[in-house]
Structures are given as C-alpha cells and as structure tokens.
PDB file of C-alpha atoms and ligand atoms in Angstrom:
ATOM      1  CA  MET A  24    -144.742  -8.444-107.288  1.00  0.00           C
ATOM      2  CA  THR A  25    -141.909  -5.943-107.856  1.00  0.00           C
ATOM      3  CA  HIS A  26    -138.926  -7.265-106.030  1.00  0.00           C
ATOM      4  CA  PHE A  27    -135.453  -5.625-106.175  1.00  0.00           C
ATOM      5  CA  LEU A  28    -133.212  -8.698-106.031  1.00  0.00           C
ATOM      6  CA  ASP A  29    -130.290  -7.876-108.363  1.00  0.00           C
ATOM      7  CA  LEU A  30    -129.174  -5.428-110.966  1.00  0.00           C
ATOM      8  CA  HIS A  31    -128.862  -7.981-113.777  1.00  0.00           C
ATOM      9  CA  THR A  32    -132.397  -9.228-113.269  1.00  0.00           C
ATOM     10  CA  THR A  33    -133.960  -5.646-113.212  1.00  0.00           C
ATOM     11  CA  ASP A  34    -134.980  -3.879-116.380  1.00  0.00           C
ATOM     12  CA  PRO A  35    -132.274  -1.275-117.288  1.00  0.00           C
ATOM     13  CA  ALA A  36    -134.880   1.369-117.987  1.00  0.00           C
ATOM     14  CA  ALA A  37    -136.265   0.804-114.440  1.00  0.00           C
ATOM     15  CA  LEU A  38    -132.684   1.175-113.035  1.00  0.00           C
ATOM     16  CA  ARG A  39    -132.233   4.426-114.930  1.00  0.00           C
ATOM     17  CA  GLN A  40    -135.585   5.735-113.729  1.00  0.00           C
ATOM     18  CA  MET A  41    -134.602   4.905-110.063  1.00  0.00           C
ATOM     19  CA  ILE A  42    -131.244   6.732-110.422  1.00  0.00           C
ATOM     20  CA  ASP A  43    -133.076   9.739-111.831  1.00  0.00           C
ATOM     21  CA  SER A  44    -135.597   9.596-109.065  1.00  0.00           C
ATOM     22  CA  ALA A  45    -132.834   9.395-106.488  1.00  0.00           C
ATOM     23  CA  HIS A  46    -131.197  12.494-107.867  1.00  0.00           C
ATOM     24  CA  ALA A  47    -134.533  14.333-107.773  1.00  0.00           C
ATOM     25  CA  MET A  48    -135.369  13.268-104.164  1.00  0.00           C
ATOM     26  CA  LYS A  49    -131.901  14.291-103.054  1.00  0.00           C
ATOM     27  CA  ALA A  50    -132.294  17.686-104.699  1.00  0.00           C
ATOM     28  CA  ALA A  51    -135.705  18.171-103.115  1.00  0.00           C
ATOM     29  CA  ARG A  52    -134.178  17.679 -99.624  1.00  0.00           C
ATOM     30  CA  ASN A  53    -131.458  20.220-100.326  1.00  0.00           C
ATOM     31  CA  GLY A  54    -131.654  22.974 -97.756  1.00  0.00           C
ATOM     32  CA  LEU A  55    -134.375  21.284 -95.649  1.00  0.00           C
ATOM     33  CA  PRO A  56    -133.471  21.536 -91.906  1.00  0.00           C
ATOM     34  CA  ARG A  57    -132.440  18.319 -90.274  1.00  0.00           C
ATOM     35  CA  GLY A  58    -135.302  16.321 -88.867  1.00  0.00           C
ATOM     36  CA  THR A  59    -137.630  17.363 -91.695  1.00  0.00           C
ATOM     37  CA  ARG A  60    -139.604  14.717 -93.513  1.00  0.00           C
ATOM     38  CA  ASP A  61    -139.980  14.875 -97.341  1.00  0.00           C
ATOM     39  CA  ALA A  62    -142.640  17.130 -98.751  1.00  0.00           C
ATOM     40  CA  GLU A  63    -144.071  14.060-100.456  1.00  0.00           C
ATOM     41  CA  GLN A  64    -145.000  11.200 -98.140  1.00  0.00           C
ATOM     42  CA  PRO A  65    -145.410   8.290-100.527  1.00  0.00           C
ATOM     43  CA  LEU A  66    -144.795   5.656 -97.839  1.00  0.00           C
ATOM     44  CA  ALA A  67    -147.446   6.968 -95.346  1.00  0.00           C
ATOM     45  CA  GLY A  68    -149.233   4.020 -93.817  1.00  0.00           C
ATOM     46  CA  HIS A  69    -146.536   1.563 -95.001  1.00  0.00           C
ATOM     47  CA  MET A  70    -144.626  -0.720 -92.630  1.00  0.00           C
ATOM     48  CA  VAL A  71    -141.190  -1.994 -93.778  1.00  0.00           C
ATOM     49  CA  ALA A  72    -139.419  -4.921 -92.157  1.00  0.00           C
ATOM     50  CA  LEU A  73    -135.557  -4.735 -92.201  1.00  0.00           C
ATOM     51  CA  ILE A  74    -134.027  -8.140 -91.493  1.00  0.00           C
ATOM     52  CA  PHE A  75    -130.327  -8.440 -90.716  1.00  0.00           C
ATOM     53  CA  GLU A  76    -128.555 -11.778 -90.540  1.00  0.00           C
ATOM     54  CA  LYS A  77    -125.196  -9.973 -90.789  1.00  0.00           C
ATOM     55  CA  PRO A  78    -123.905  -6.749 -89.248  1.00  0.00           C
ATOM     56  CA  SER A  79    -124.647  -3.410 -90.856  1.00  0.00           C
ATOM     57  CA  THR A  80    -124.266   0.331 -90.220  1.00  0.00           C
ATOM     58  CA  ARG A  81    -125.049   2.058 -93.575  1.00  0.00           C
ATOM     59  CA  THR A  82    -127.725  -0.358 -94.857  1.00  0.00           C
ATOM     60  CA  ARG A  83    -129.526  -0.469 -91.538  1.00  0.00           C
ATOM     61  CA  VAL A  84    -129.557   3.303 -90.951  1.00  0.00           C
ATOM     62  CA  SER A  85    -130.063   4.450 -94.494  1.00  0.00           C
ATOM     63  CA  PHE A  86    -133.095   2.183 -95.072  1.00  0.00           C
ATOM     64  CA  ASP A  87    -134.553   3.169 -91.655  1.00  0.00           C
ATOM     65  CA  VAL A  88    -134.116   6.903 -92.227  1.00  0.00           C
ATOM     66  CA  GLY A  89    -135.220   6.740 -95.854  1.00  0.00           C
ATOM     67  CA  VAL A  90    -138.537   4.952 -95.029  1.00  0.00           C
ATOM     68  CA  ARG A  91    -139.192   7.507 -92.227  1.00  0.00           C
ATOM     69  CA  GLN A  92    -138.432  10.552 -94.364  1.00  0.00           C
ATOM     70  CA  MET A  93    -141.070   9.263 -96.850  1.00  0.00           C
ATOM     71  CA  GLY A  94    -143.676   8.850 -94.078  1.00  0.00           C
ATOM     72  CA  GLY A  95    -143.406   5.102 -93.495  1.00  0.00           C
ATOM     73  CA  GLU A  96    -142.473   3.100 -90.432  1.00  0.00           C
ATOM     74  CA  THR A  97    -139.845   0.350 -89.958  1.00  0.00           C
ATOM     75  CA  MET A  98    -139.073  -2.575 -87.736  1.00  0.00           C
ATOM     76  CA  VAL A  99    -135.481  -3.702 -87.619  1.00  0.00           C
ATOM     77  CA  LEU A 100    -135.206  -7.430 -87.013  1.00  0.00           C
ATOM     78  CA  SER A 101    -132.091  -9.405 -86.154  1.00  0.00           C
ATOM     79  CA  GLY A 102    -132.114 -12.814 -87.826  1.00  0.00           C
ATOM     80  CA  LYS A 103    -130.647 -14.368 -84.644  1.00  0.00           C
ATOM     81  CA  GLU A 104    -133.492 -13.036 -82.479  1.00  0.00           C
ATOM     82  CA  MET A 105    -136.210 -14.248 -84.925  1.00  0.00           C
ATOM     83  CA  GLN A 106    -137.502 -17.814 -85.121  1.00  0.00           C
ATOM     84  CA  LEU A 107    -135.743 -17.744 -88.527  1.00  0.00           C
ATOM     85  CA  GLY A 108    -132.483 -18.209 -86.610  1.00  0.00           C
ATOM     86  CA  HIS A 109    -133.946 -21.179 -84.676  1.00  0.00           C
ATOM     87  CA  GLY A 110    -135.230 -23.406 -87.425  1.00  0.00           C
ATOM     88  CA  GLU A 111    -138.312 -21.691 -88.876  1.00  0.00           C
ATOM     89  CA  THR A 112    -138.070 -21.776 -92.672  1.00  0.00           C
ATOM     90  CA  ILE A 113    -137.490 -18.745 -94.834  1.00  0.00           C
ATOM     91  CA  ALA A 114    -140.665 -19.630 -96.698  1.00  0.00           C
ATOM     92  CA  ASP A 115    -142.812 -19.659 -93.565  1.00  0.00           C
ATOM     93  CA  THR A 116    -141.167 -16.413 -92.409  1.00  0.00           C
ATOM     94  CA  ALA A 117    -141.946 -14.788 -95.705  1.00  0.00           C
ATOM     95  CA  ARG A 118    -145.622 -15.887 -95.615  1.00  0.00           C
ATOM     96  CA  VAL A 119    -146.033 -14.664 -91.990  1.00  0.00           C
ATOM     97  CA  LEU A 120    -144.312 -11.341 -92.475  1.00  0.00           C
ATOM     98  CA  SER A 121    -146.346 -10.617 -95.617  1.00  0.00           C
ATOM     99  CA  ARG A 122    -149.442 -10.667 -93.381  1.00  0.00           C
ATOM    100  CA  TYR A 123    -148.070  -7.749 -91.312  1.00  0.00           C
ATOM    101  CA  VAL A 124    -145.757  -5.600 -93.352  1.00  0.00           C
ATOM    102  CA  ASP A 125    -145.784  -3.998 -96.847  1.00  0.00           C
ATOM    103  CA  LEU A 126    -142.115  -4.671 -97.810  1.00  0.00           C
ATOM    104  CA  ILE A 127    -139.263  -6.785 -96.618  1.00  0.00           C
ATOM    105  CA  MET A 128    -135.563  -5.814 -96.985  1.00  0.00           C
ATOM    106  CA  ILE A 129    -133.240  -8.706 -96.039  1.00  0.00           C
ATOM    107  CA  ARG A 130    -129.401  -8.914 -95.578  1.00  0.00           C
ATOM    108  CA  THR A 131    -128.503 -12.593 -95.533  1.00  0.00           C
ATOM    109  CA  PHE A 132    -125.788 -15.153 -96.365  1.00  0.00           C
ATOM    110  CA  ASP A 133    -126.859 -17.416 -99.124  1.00  0.00           C
ATOM    111  CA  GLU A 134    -128.546 -15.994-102.231  1.00  0.00           C
ATOM    112  CA  ALA A 135    -130.930 -18.996-101.982  1.00  0.00           C
ATOM    113  CA  SER A 136    -132.393 -17.484 -98.759  1.00  0.00           C
ATOM    114  CA  LEU A 137    -133.200 -14.213-100.593  1.00  0.00           C
ATOM    115  CA  LEU A 138    -134.710 -15.955-103.533  1.00  0.00           C
ATOM    116  CA  GLU A 139    -136.860 -18.228-101.214  1.00  0.00           C
ATOM    117  CA  MET A 140    -138.011 -15.116 -99.368  1.00  0.00           C
ATOM    118  CA  ALA A 141    -138.998 -13.484-102.634  1.00  0.00           C
ATOM    119  CA  GLU A 142    -140.704 -16.613-103.929  1.00  0.00           C
ATOM    120  CA  HIS A 143    -142.951 -16.903-100.896  1.00  0.00           C
ATOM    121  CA  ALA A 144    -143.540 -13.322 -99.851  1.00  0.00           C
ATOM    122  CA  THR A 145    -146.577 -11.607-101.135  1.00  0.00           C
ATOM    123  CA  VAL A 146    -144.951  -8.169-100.628  1.00  0.00           C
ATOM    124  CA  PRO A 147    -141.892  -6.752-102.414  1.00  0.00           C
ATOM    125  CA  VAL A 148    -138.482  -8.010-101.176  1.00  0.00           C
ATOM    126  CA  ILE A 149    -135.261  -6.015-101.459  1.00  0.00           C
ATOM    127  CA  ASN A 150    -131.743  -7.508-101.428  1.00  0.00           C
ATOM    128  CA  GLY A 151    -129.715  -5.726 -98.753  1.00  0.00           C
ATOM    129  CA  LEU A 152    -126.625  -7.880 -99.497  1.00  0.00           C
ATOM    130  CA  THR A 153    -125.974 -11.604 -99.950  1.00  0.00           C
ATOM    131  CA  ASN A 154    -122.646 -13.423-100.204  1.00  0.00           C
ATOM    132  CA  ARG A 155    -123.100 -13.074-103.923  1.00  0.00           C
ATOM    133  CA  THR A 156    -124.245  -9.508-104.638  1.00  0.00           C
ATOM    134  CA  HIS A 157    -125.022  -6.055-103.146  1.00  0.00           C
ATOM    135  CA  PRO A 158    -127.210  -4.216-105.692  1.00  0.00           C
ATOM    136  CA  CYS A 159    -128.354  -1.327-103.385  1.00  0.00           C
ATOM    137  CA  GLN A 160    -124.652  -0.321-102.861  1.00  0.00           C
ATOM    138  CA  ILE A 161    -123.998  -0.057-106.643  1.00  0.00           C
ATOM    139  CA  MET A 162    -127.201   1.956-107.253  1.00  0.00           C
ATOM    140  CA  ALA A 163    -125.673   4.456-104.767  1.00  0.00           C
ATOM    141  CA  ASP A 164    -122.311   4.256-106.493  1.00  0.00           C
ATOM    142  CA  VAL A 165    -123.695   4.904-110.010  1.00  0.00           C
ATOM    143  CA  MET A 166    -125.688   7.866-108.483  1.00  0.00           C
ATOM    144  CA  THR A 167    -122.529   9.198-106.920  1.00  0.00           C
ATOM    145  CA  TYR A 168    -120.473   8.921-110.032  1.00  0.00           C
ATOM    146  CA  GLU A 169    -123.104  10.687-112.054  1.00  0.00           C
ATOM    147  CA  GLU A 170    -123.669  13.497-109.563  1.00  0.00           C
ATOM    148  CA  HIS A 171    -119.870  14.345-109.738  1.00  0.00           C
ATOM    149  CA  ARG A 172    -118.997  13.549-113.312  1.00  0.00           C
ATOM    150  CA  GLY A 173    -122.177  13.094-115.436  1.00  0.00           C
ATOM    151  CA  PRO A 174    -123.301   9.965-117.318  1.00  0.00           C
ATOM    152  CA  ILE A 175    -121.285   6.840-116.370  1.00  0.00           C
ATOM    153  CA  ALA A 176    -122.010   5.192-119.774  1.00  0.00           C
ATOM    154  CA  GLY A 177    -118.740   4.735-121.700  1.00  0.00           C
ATOM    155  CA  LYS A 178    -116.535   5.361-118.650  1.00  0.00           C
ATOM    156  CA  LYS A 179    -113.729   3.154-117.441  1.00  0.00           C
ATOM    157  CA  VAL A 180    -114.264   1.666-113.932  1.00  0.00           C
ATOM    158  CA  VAL A 181    -111.387  -0.233-112.289  1.00  0.00           C
ATOM    159  CA  TRP A 182    -111.941  -2.590-109.338  1.00  0.00           C
ATOM    160  CA  ALA A 183    -108.764  -3.359-107.368  1.00  0.00           C
ATOM    161  CA  GLY A 184    -108.558  -6.286-104.961  1.00  0.00           C
ATOM    162  CA  ASP A 185    -111.080  -9.042-104.111  1.00  0.00           C
ATOM    163  CA  GLY A 186    -113.643  -9.890-106.759  1.00  0.00           C
ATOM    164  CA  ASN A 187    -116.337 -10.198-104.166  1.00  0.00           C
ATOM    165  CA  ASN A 188    -120.117  -9.713-103.970  1.00  0.00           C
ATOM    166  CA  VAL A 189    -119.863  -5.912-104.410  1.00  0.00           C
ATOM    167  CA  CYS A 190    -117.661  -6.454-107.405  1.00  0.00           C
ATOM    168  CA  ALA A 191    -120.198  -8.793-108.922  1.00  0.00           C
ATOM    169  CA  SER A 192    -122.931  -6.127-108.601  1.00  0.00           C
ATOM    170  CA  PHE A 193    -120.558  -3.627-110.185  1.00  0.00           C
ATOM    171  CA  LEU A 194    -120.199  -6.027-113.166  1.00  0.00           C
ATOM    172  CA  HIS A 195    -123.935  -6.283-113.423  1.00  0.00           C
ATOM    173  CA  ALA A 196    -124.142  -2.440-113.354  1.00  0.00           C
ATOM    174  CA  ALA A 197    -121.503  -2.298-116.145  1.00  0.00           C
ATOM    175  CA  GLY A 198    -123.831  -4.326-118.385  1.00  0.00           C
ATOM    176  CA  GLN A 199    -126.958  -2.415-117.445  1.00  0.00           C
ATOM    177  CA  PHE A 200    -125.527   1.135-117.419  1.00  0.00           C
ATOM    178  CA  GLY A 201    -123.001   0.570-120.293  1.00  0.00           C
ATOM    179  CA  PHE A 202    -119.567   1.290-118.784  1.00  0.00           C
ATOM    180  CA  ASP A 203    -116.328  -0.599-119.186  1.00  0.00           C
ATOM    181  CA  PHE A 204    -114.946  -2.585-116.273  1.00  0.00           C
ATOM    182  CA  THR A 205    -111.409  -3.654-115.451  1.00  0.00           C
ATOM    183  CA  PHE A 206    -110.664  -6.033-112.552  1.00  0.00           C
ATOM    184  CA  THR A 207    -107.234  -6.133-111.071  1.00  0.00           C
ATOM    185  CA  GLY A 208    -106.475  -8.629-108.434  1.00  0.00           C
ATOM    186  CA  PRO A 209    -104.909 -12.086-107.896  1.00  0.00           C
ATOM    187  CA  PRO A 210    -106.373 -14.952-110.036  1.00  0.00           C
ATOM    188  CA  THR A 211    -107.706 -16.851-107.008  1.00  0.00           C
ATOM    189  CA  LEU A 212    -109.945 -13.899-106.109  1.00  0.00           C
ATOM    190  CA  ASP A 213    -111.379 -13.222-109.656  1.00  0.00           C
ATOM    191  CA  PRO A 214    -115.077 -12.180-109.874  1.00  0.00           C
ATOM    192  CA  GLU A 215    -117.570 -14.913-110.491  1.00  0.00           C
ATOM    193  CA  ASP A 216    -117.761 -16.149-114.086  1.00  0.00           C
ATOM    194  CA  ALA A 217    -121.508 -15.527-114.357  1.00  0.00           C
ATOM    195  CA  ALA A 218    -121.091 -11.784-113.597  1.00  0.00           C
ATOM    196  CA  LEU A 219    -118.212 -11.451-116.022  1.00  0.00           C
ATOM    197  CA  LYS A 220    -120.296 -13.266-118.682  1.00  0.00           C
ATOM    198  CA  PHE A 221    -123.330 -11.005-118.052  1.00  0.00           C
ATOM    199  CA  ALA A 222    -121.383  -7.820-118.601  1.00  0.00           C
ATOM    200  CA  ARG A 223    -119.577  -9.157-121.665  1.00  0.00           C
ATOM    201  CA  GLU A 224    -122.834 -10.334-123.242  1.00  0.00           C
ATOM    202  CA  LYS A 225    -124.255  -6.849-122.729  1.00  0.00           C
ATOM    203  CA  GLY A 226    -121.410  -5.612-125.066  1.00  0.00           C
ATOM    204  CA  VAL A 227    -119.287  -3.664-122.565  1.00  0.00           C
ATOM    205  CA  ARG A 228    -115.491  -4.054-122.397  1.00  0.00           C
ATOM    206  CA  VAL A 229    -114.538  -6.329-119.493  1.00  0.00           C
ATOM    207  CA  THR A 230    -110.851  -6.752-118.776  1.00  0.00           C
ATOM    208  CA  ILE A 231    -108.843  -8.734-116.292  1.00  0.00           C
ATOM    209  CA  GLU A 232    -105.377  -7.085-115.781  1.00  0.00           C
ATOM    210  CA  ARG A 233    -103.012  -8.572-113.154  1.00  0.00           C
ATOM    211  CA  ASP A 234    -100.826  -5.497-113.008  1.00  0.00           C
ATOM    212  CA  PRO A 235    -102.713  -2.776-111.034  1.00  0.00           C
ATOM    213  CA  ALA A 236    -100.415  -0.069-112.441  1.00  0.00           C
ATOM    214  CA  VAL A 237    -101.541  -0.935-115.954  1.00  0.00           C
ATOM    215  CA  ALA A 238    -105.135  -1.560-114.971  1.00  0.00           C
ATOM    216  CA  VAL A 239    -105.780   1.949-113.620  1.00  0.00           C
ATOM    217  CA  GLN A 240    -104.324   3.808-116.666  1.00  0.00           C
ATOM    218  CA  GLY A 241    -107.169   5.902-118.143  1.00  0.00           C
ATOM    219  CA  ALA A 242    -109.558   5.004-115.252  1.00  0.00           C
ATOM    220  CA  ASP A 243    -112.475   7.389-114.521  1.00  0.00           C
ATOM    221  CA  LEU A 244    -113.313   5.581-111.335  1.00  0.00           C
ATOM    222  CA  VAL A 245    -111.107   3.379-109.052  1.00  0.00           C
ATOM    223  CA  VAL A 246    -113.032   1.204-106.553  1.00  0.00           C
ATOM    224  CA  THR A 247    -111.915  -1.217-103.899  1.00  0.00           C
ATOM    225  CA  ASP A 248    -113.433  -2.984-100.958  1.00  0.00           C
ATOM    226  CA  THR A 249    -112.358  -4.742 -97.743  1.00  0.00           C
ATOM    227  CA  TRP A 250    -109.983  -7.681 -98.293  1.00  0.00           C
ATOM    228  CA  VAL A 251    -111.925  -9.949 -95.948  1.00  0.00           C
ATOM    229  CA  SER A 252    -115.663  -9.964 -96.501  1.00  0.00           C
ATOM    230  CA  MET A 253    -118.244 -10.681 -93.751  1.00  0.00           C
ATOM    231  CA  HIS A 254    -118.747 -14.245 -95.003  1.00  0.00           C
ATOM    232  CA  ASP A 255    -114.941 -15.018 -95.316  1.00  0.00           C
ATOM    233  CA  PRO A 256    -113.465 -17.106 -92.480  1.00  0.00           C
ATOM    234  CA  GLU A 257    -111.118 -15.245 -90.111  1.00  0.00           C
ATOM    235  CA  SER A 258    -108.571 -17.921 -90.873  1.00  0.00           C
ATOM    236  CA  ALA A 259    -108.267 -16.552 -94.439  1.00  0.00           C
ATOM    237  CA  LYS A 260    -107.156 -13.163 -93.275  1.00  0.00           C
ATOM    238  CA  GLU A 261    -103.334 -13.511 -93.309  1.00  0.00           C
ATOM    239  CA  ARG A 262    -103.318 -15.241 -96.700  1.00  0.00           C
ATOM    240  CA  ARG A 263    -105.666 -12.715 -98.253  1.00  0.00           C
ATOM    241  CA  HIS A 264    -103.644  -9.777 -96.896  1.00  0.00           C
ATOM    242  CA  ASN A 265    -100.510 -11.222 -98.529  1.00  0.00           C
ATOM    243  CA  GLN A 266    -102.298 -11.834-101.820  1.00  0.00           C
ATOM    244  CA  LEU A 267    -104.019  -8.497-101.978  1.00  0.00           C
ATOM    245  CA  ARG A 268    -101.316  -6.157-100.603  1.00  0.00           C
ATOM    246  CA  PRO A 269    -100.024  -5.409-104.256  1.00  0.00           C
ATOM    247  CA  TYR A 270    -103.536  -4.167-105.095  1.00  0.00           C
ATOM    248  CA  GLN A 271    -103.759  -1.563-102.392  1.00  0.00           C
ATOM    249  CA  VAL A 272    -105.154   1.715-103.682  1.00  0.00           C
ATOM    250  CA  ASN A 273    -102.551   4.319-102.595  1.00  0.00           C
ATOM    251  CA  ALA A 274    -101.580   7.707-103.955  1.00  0.00           C
ATOM    252  CA  ALA A 275     -99.020   6.144-106.354  1.00  0.00           C
ATOM    253  CA  LEU A 276    -101.644   3.959-107.907  1.00  0.00           C
ATOM    254  CA  MET A 277    -104.376   6.737-107.900  1.00  0.00           C
ATOM    255  CA  ASN A 278    -101.935   8.997-109.721  1.00  0.00           C
ATOM    256  CA  ARG A 279    -101.869   6.651-112.662  1.00  0.00           C
ATOM    257  CA  ALA A 280    -105.644   7.051-113.203  1.00  0.00           C
ATOM    258  CA  LYS A 281    -107.131   9.982-115.054  1.00  0.00           C
ATOM    259  CA  PRO A 282    -106.368  13.348-113.261  1.00  0.00           C
ATOM    260  CA  ASP A 283    -110.106  13.744-112.470  1.00  0.00           C
ATOM    261  CA  ALA A 284    -110.663  10.077-111.538  1.00  0.00           C
ATOM    262  CA  LEU A 285    -112.928   9.393-108.551  1.00  0.00           C
ATOM    263  CA  PHE A 286    -112.173   6.953-105.759  1.00  0.00           C
ATOM    264  CA  MET A 287    -114.917   4.910-104.103  1.00  0.00           C
ATOM    265  CA  HIS A 288    -115.133   2.358-101.314  1.00  0.00           C
ATOM    266  CA  CYS A 289    -118.479   1.156-100.046  1.00  0.00           C
ATOM    267  CA  LEU A 290    -117.237   1.068 -96.438  1.00  0.00           C
ATOM    268  CA  PRO A 291    -116.564  -0.089 -93.786  1.00  0.00           C
ATOM    269  CA  ALA A 292    -112.876   0.214 -94.607  1.00  0.00           C
ATOM    270  CA  HIS A 293    -109.710  -1.100 -93.048  1.00  0.00           C
ATOM    271  CA  ARG A 294    -107.664   2.062 -93.574  1.00  0.00           C
ATOM    272  CA  ASN A 295    -104.149   1.512 -94.875  1.00  0.00           C
ATOM    273  CA  ASP A 296    -104.968  -2.016 -95.960  1.00  0.00           C
ATOM    274  CA  GLU A 297    -107.098  -1.959 -99.142  1.00  0.00           C
ATOM    275  CA  ALA A 298    -106.776   1.830 -99.462  1.00  0.00           C
ATOM    276  CA  THR A 299    -104.541   4.357 -97.745  1.00  0.00           C
ATOM    277  CA  SER A 300    -105.961   7.176 -95.667  1.00  0.00           C
ATOM    278  CA  ASP A 301    -104.406   9.780 -97.949  1.00  0.00           C
ATOM    279  CA  VAL A 302    -106.517   8.381-100.823  1.00  0.00           C
ATOM    280  CA  MET A 303    -109.604   7.921 -98.708  1.00  0.00           C
ATOM    281  CA  ASP A 304    -109.482  11.499 -97.471  1.00  0.00           C
ATOM    282  CA  GLY A 305    -107.912  12.892-100.600  1.00  0.00           C
ATOM    283  CA  PRO A 306    -109.237  14.968-103.539  1.00  0.00           C
ATOM    284  CA  HIS A 307    -110.360  12.007-105.624  1.00  0.00           C
ATOM    285  CA  SER A 308    -112.373  10.381-102.831  1.00  0.00           C
ATOM    286  CA  VAL A 309    -116.192  10.580-102.817  1.00  0.00           C
ATOM    287  CA  ILE A 310    -116.643   7.817-100.143  1.00  0.00           C
ATOM    288  CA  PHE A 311    -118.879   9.817 -97.861  1.00  0.00           C
ATOM    289  CA  ASP A 312    -121.108  11.089-100.688  1.00  0.00           C
ATOM    290  CA  GLU A 313    -121.301   7.407-101.710  1.00  0.00           C
ATOM    291  CA  ALA A 314    -122.448   6.494 -98.165  1.00  0.00           C
ATOM    292  CA  GLU A 315    -125.006   9.300 -98.078  1.00  0.00           C
ATOM    293  CA  ASN A 316    -126.365   8.238-101.487  1.00  0.00           C
ATOM    294  CA  ARG A 317    -127.312   4.893-100.109  1.00  0.00           C
ATOM    295  CA  LEU A 318    -130.133   6.805 -98.489  1.00  0.00           C
ATOM    296  CA  HIS A 319    -131.381   8.548-101.710  1.00  0.00           C
ATOM    297  CA  ALA A 320    -130.822   5.565-104.050  1.00  0.00           C
ATOM    298  CA  GLN A 321    -132.705   3.220-101.754  1.00  0.00           C
ATOM    299  CA  LYS A 322    -135.579   5.680-101.356  1.00  0.00           C
ATOM    300  CA  ALA A 323    -136.007   5.390-105.100  1.00  0.00           C
ATOM    301  CA  VAL A 324    -135.733   1.595-104.989  1.00  0.00           C
ATOM    302  CA  LEU A 325    -138.440   1.515-102.225  1.00  0.00           C
ATOM    303  CA  ARG A 326    -140.776   3.655-104.258  1.00  0.00           C
ATOM    304  CA  TRP A 327    -140.263   1.579-107.392  1.00  0.00           C
ATOM    305  CA  CYS A 328    -140.921  -1.631-105.473  1.00  0.00           C
ATOM    306  CA  LEU A 329    -144.090  -0.283-103.859  1.00  0.00           C
ATOM    307  CA  GLY A 330    -145.256   1.628-107.029  1.00  0.00           C
ATOM    308  CA  VAL A 331    -145.732   4.841-104.995  1.00  0.00           C
TER     309      VAL A 331
HETATM  310  N1   CP B  23    -121.622  -0.728 -97.483  1.00  0.00           N
HETATM  311  C1   CP B  23    -122.453  -1.388 -96.647  1.00  0.00           C
HETATM  312  O1   CP B  23    -123.299  -2.177 -96.975  1.00  0.00           O
HETATM  313  O2   CP B  23    -122.309  -0.942 -95.317  1.00  0.00           O
HETATM  314  P1   CP B  23    -122.920  -1.684 -94.067  1.00  0.00           P
HETATM  315  O3   CP B  23    -122.330  -3.177 -93.974  1.00  0.00           O
HETATM  316  O4   CP B  23    -122.531  -0.904 -92.861  1.00  0.00           O
HETATM  317  O5   CP B  23    -124.378  -1.819 -94.229  1.00  0.00           O
END
C-alpha cells in the first residue's frame, strides 16, 4: 500500500519524482482552455474520498479539481456529518471506505487518527494536514521555489513565527531535499524536536535564531504562517499575537534577505499580522503560485499513490 503520510517517511527519490511529475503536468496544461481535462486520464474509473474534520479552501478544492482533471471522481465528506464524528472508530471507517473508494485523503486533528486510517485502509491514504504536519503543502512549496529559482538544494529557507505543523513539514523537506533551514520565533513556539532532529541527522544546517533581522540575512526564501493555527484555542490568540509580533514579515525584514529572495505563505493569511500586505502583494511574493501548485503537486502525489 503506497500511502503519502509524511515527507520524512517517504523515499526522497520518490519525492523528487513527484515534484518533477508535478512540473510536467503543470506544463502540459499550459494553454489549455479552462474546463479542459488533462490529455492523459490516469484516474479514469477511480473514486477518491476527501474527508475533512477541519475547515479547508485550498486542500478541498485543489484535490477535487485535480482528481477530476485526471478523469477520476470525488466525494467530499465532512467528519461531523459522518458516523466518524458520532463514535464510529477510524479503523472501522477505514475498512468500510476501502470497500467503496480507491483512495482516501483525510484532514484531521491528531496524527494518530491519520496513522490508524492508514493502518486499517486497504487503499492508499493521503495526509491532508494533521496538528503535526502538512506534507502536501510543502510539496507545493518546493515545486513553487524550483519553478521560480531552480533547485532548492543548498538554499537558505527562513521560517518566521510559529513553529507549527507546516513548519515541521518544512523541516522534513529540508532533510529530504537538502536545503538549510533557519527558524526565527519565540522559544515557546519552537518547532518540534523530532523534526529538528530529522533535518539535522540528514546533514543540512538547521539554525534557531531569535533575532529575525539576523535570521533572514542571506535568505533565499522567507516563509511564515498564521499565528494561531486551527487546532490552537481562541484563548491563546492575544498572548500569541504579543509573542509573535516581532516576527512579522514586513518590508523592512524582507529587505534584509537576498535581493531575489522569495516570500511564501501557505494561506489563509491574516493580513498585517504575520505578514504585511505590501510583502504579500509585493515583488518577492509567490503566494498565489504556491496556492495553484497545491493542485499540480497533489496530482503527482495521487498518481504516485495509485501507481498510475
Ligand atoms: N494551506 C491550506 O492547507 O489551505 P486550506 O486550509 O484552505 O486547505
């Protein structure tokens, strides 16, 4: 069974093949009129279940559109409306869905739910975000960097703000794709130790620098994310804003990076909190290419999982 659960548990050669495939599929669609399916229809006859236990715009739409472009069909399921949200176990849900569909994508809270789904499903399972990681997002981010600037290997990526689940997947990507990673944020919001350890053991330079102005020097890519994640309590908002305000990505900070540095944010953003609108809409920003590339990168992930 070929699941796509995380970047650090996927063979780096397979990750590279998926990025290359994503670029090729994007290029093949270049110039096609809107509404046109791909020339190749590798998912014809396939049904994909998209389960959301948390809100989503990009993940939901990009998976749905990607499957349809490749000739497949989808059903979008809300965790709350399934028996899953009313006491049925993940294991039983996995066994039942595997009798109907050819692949399951799930966005859930605990990583344990994703792993239980993968253990009991007899079809491939894709991680559409957990509280711990967001691998599909970072596949799109690596693709986006490379389409603008060439190979990401050896480059310096700086993450400013909360060391959250997206940050953890970026650390996994640093190890797998071979780029250096600097985290700048308050000590209480450091990335998880296991992700830091993974990247370091892969031999890439991983730095924690509390001063954002120092951290971004020489950066090829500056990344941030929302200061309050979907799984964080609303009560944490004020404290987090106070802690994270010094790490806002604004024009002054961006100007300390390399002149050709890119800026990314996986979105949704709270404009003028974690990043100012002049950066988000400015010349360094590739945030909407990044959002588009969720579509192409995930199409490659789907094909890899299904072997088609
Ligand atoms: N970046 C991301 O995963 O967006 P959604 O929450 O809208 O899916």
